C-alpha cells in the first residue's frame, strides 16, 4: 500500500480530516498528516524530505481561497508546488507523486476521495 505524506492546514483541512474520522470514512492507513498553519508556508525542502524519508507521494491539502492568513495563498502554494516539481525533476522523481487540492473544512468526502485515489495511482506506478 502506498504511503502518503499529507500537509494539512489547521483551520481549513484539519477539520475535514477530523470529520472523516468522526464519520468513520475510510482511507488508507498509510496516510500520515502534518499540520501547518497555512499551505503557503510549506517549504519545498519539507516535501523533498518526505520523499527522502520513503513516502511514495505527498499531498497538499491546500487552503485555497478560504485561507484566513493570506489572500494570495492559492498563488503562493501553486508557486511552492512548481518549485518543488523542479527539484523533483532534478532528482529524477516523477512529478505526479506530488498532488495538491483545496480541501474545505467540511470536505471530508473530498479528502477521502483524493487520498484514496492518489494511493491507487501510486500503487500503479510501482
Short mmCIF file of C-alpha atoms in Angstrom, two decimals:
data_model
loop_
_atom_site.label_atom_id
_atom_site.label_comp_id
_atom_site.label_asym_id
_atom_site.label_seq_id
_atom_site.Cartn_x
_atom_site.Cartn_y
_atom_site.Cartn_z
CA UNK A 1 0.00 0.00 0.00
CA UNK A 2 1.40 3.40 -0.98
CA UNK A 3 2.46 5.72 1.81
CA UNK A 4 1.35 9.33 1.53
CA UNK A 5 2.51 12.35 3.49
CA UNK A 6 -0.25 14.95 3.78
CA UNK A 7 0.40 18.58 4.59
CA UNK A 8 -2.85 19.79 6.12
CA UNK A 9 -3.83 23.20 7.45
CA UNK A 10 -5.03 23.85 10.98
CA UNK A 11 -8.07 25.99 10.19
CA UNK A 12 -9.26 24.52 6.88
CA UNK A 13 -8.32 20.94 6.03
CA UNK A 14 -7.58 19.57 9.52
CA UNK A 15 -11.29 19.81 10.46
CA UNK A 16 -12.19 17.89 7.28
CA UNK A 17 -9.73 15.12 8.16
CA UNK A 18 -11.06 15.02 11.72
CA UNK A 19 -14.62 14.85 10.34
CA UNK A 20 -13.64 11.91 8.13
CA UNK A 21 -12.57 10.10 11.28
CA UNK A 22 -15.71 11.00 13.19
CA UNK A 23 -17.88 9.77 10.30
CA UNK A 24 -15.77 6.60 10.08
CA UNK A 25 -14.92 7.28 6.46
CA UNK A 26 -12.12 5.02 5.37
CA UNK A 27 -8.88 5.98 3.69
CA UNK A 28 -5.56 4.13 3.56
CA UNK A 29 -3.89 3.67 6.95
CA UNK A 30 -0.61 4.62 5.28
CA UNK A 31 -1.69 8.27 5.06
CA UNK A 32 0.23 10.42 7.55
CA UNK A 33 -0.57 14.07 8.20
CA UNK A 34 1.49 17.04 9.27
CA UNK A 35 -0.47 20.10 10.30
CA UNK A 36 0.70 23.55 9.25
CA UNK A 37 -0.95 26.96 9.75
CA UNK A 38 -1.16 27.81 6.03
CA UNK A 39 -0.34 25.84 2.89
CA UNK A 40 1.62 28.81 1.52
CA UNK A 41 4.12 28.30 4.37
CA UNK A 42 5.13 24.80 3.27
CA UNK A 43 8.76 24.64 2.19
CA UNK A 44 9.82 22.66 -0.88
CA UNK A 45 12.59 21.17 1.27
CA UNK A 46 9.93 19.68 3.59
CA UNK A 47 8.25 17.98 0.64
CA UNK A 48 11.56 16.68 -0.67
CA UNK A 49 12.39 15.41 2.82
CA UNK A 50 9.17 13.40 2.69
CA UNK A 51 10.36 11.67 -0.46
CA UNK A 52 13.82 11.14 1.03
CA UNK A 53 12.18 9.52 4.07
CA UNK A 54 10.44 7.00 1.82
CA UNK A 55 6.96 8.36 1.24
CA UNK A 56 5.59 7.33 -2.13
CA UNK A 57 3.61 10.52 -2.53
CA UNK A 58 2.98 13.92 -0.96
CA UNK A 59 -0.45 15.52 -0.92
CA UNK A 60 -1.01 19.17 -0.05
CA UNK A 61 -4.49 19.74 1.35
CA UNK A 62 -4.41 23.43 0.47
CA UNK A 63 -6.44 26.27 1.91
CA UNK A 64 -7.43 27.64 -1.46
CA UNK A 65 -9.40 30.88 -1.36
CA UNK A 66 -10.65 30.13 2.19
CA UNK A 67 -7.22 30.84 3.72
CA UNK A 68 -7.59 33.11 6.77
CA UNK A 69 -3.93 34.18 6.65
CA UNK A 70 -3.25 35.29 3.08
CA UNK A 71 -5.33 36.49 0.16
CA UNK A 72 -2.60 35.17 -2.14
CA UNK A 73 -2.39 31.74 -0.54
CA UNK A 74 -3.52 29.95 -3.69
CA UNK A 75 -0.87 31.59 -5.85
CA UNK A 76 1.87 31.15 -3.25
CA UNK A 77 1.05 27.47 -2.75
CA UNK A 78 0.99 26.89 -6.52
CA UNK A 79 4.44 28.50 -6.74
CA UNK A 80 5.71 26.16 -4.00
CA UNK A 81 4.43 23.17 -5.94
CA UNK A 82 6.08 24.48 -9.14
CA UNK A 83 9.44 24.97 -7.35
CA UNK A 84 9.17 21.50 -5.84
CA UNK A 85 8.38 19.99 -9.24
CA UNK A 86 11.68 21.45 -10.49
CA UNK A 87 13.53 19.88 -7.55
CA UNK A 88 11.77 16.56 -8.15
CA UNK A 89 12.76 16.62 -11.80
CA UNK A 90 16.40 17.26 -10.83
CA UNK A 91 16.29 14.21 -8.54
CA UNK A 92 14.52 12.01 -11.10
CA UNK A 93 11.29 11.80 -9.08
CA UNK A 94 8.05 11.61 -11.05
CA UNK A 95 6.27 14.95 -10.59
CA UNK A 96 2.95 13.13 -10.38
CA UNK A 97 3.99 11.96 -6.92
CA UNK A 98 3.12 15.44 -5.62
CA UNK A 99 -0.51 16.50 -5.67
CA UNK A 100 -2.39 19.47 -4.34
CA UNK A 101 -6.10 20.13 -3.93
CA UNK A 102 -8.12 22.60 -1.92
CA UNK A 103 -9.90 20.80 0.93
CA UNK A 104 -12.50 22.86 2.79
CA UNK A 105 -13.26 22.40 6.49
CA UNK A 106 -16.28 20.15 5.84
CA UNK A 107 -14.87 18.38 2.77
CA UNK A 108 -14.25 15.04 4.47
CA UNK A 109 -15.56 13.03 1.49
CA UNK A 110 -13.37 15.05 -0.88
CA UNK A 111 -10.33 14.37 1.30
CA UNK A 112 -11.05 10.63 1.43
CA UNK A 113 -11.61 10.55 -2.33
CA UNK A 114 -8.39 12.48 -3.02
CA UNK A 115 -6.06 10.39 -0.85
CA UNK A 116 -7.69 7.07 -1.77
CA UNK A 117 -7.42 7.82 -5.49
CA UNK A 118 -3.86 9.08 -5.06
CA UNK A 119 -2.93 5.90 -3.20
CA UNK A 120 -4.31 3.73 -6.01
CA UNK A 121 -2.46 5.83 -8.57
CA UNK A 122 0.82 5.49 -6.66
CA UNK A 123 0.35 1.74 -6.31
CA UNK A 124 0.01 1.55 -10.09
CA UNK A 125 3.39 3.24 -10.53
CA UNK A 126 5.21 0.61 -8.50
#
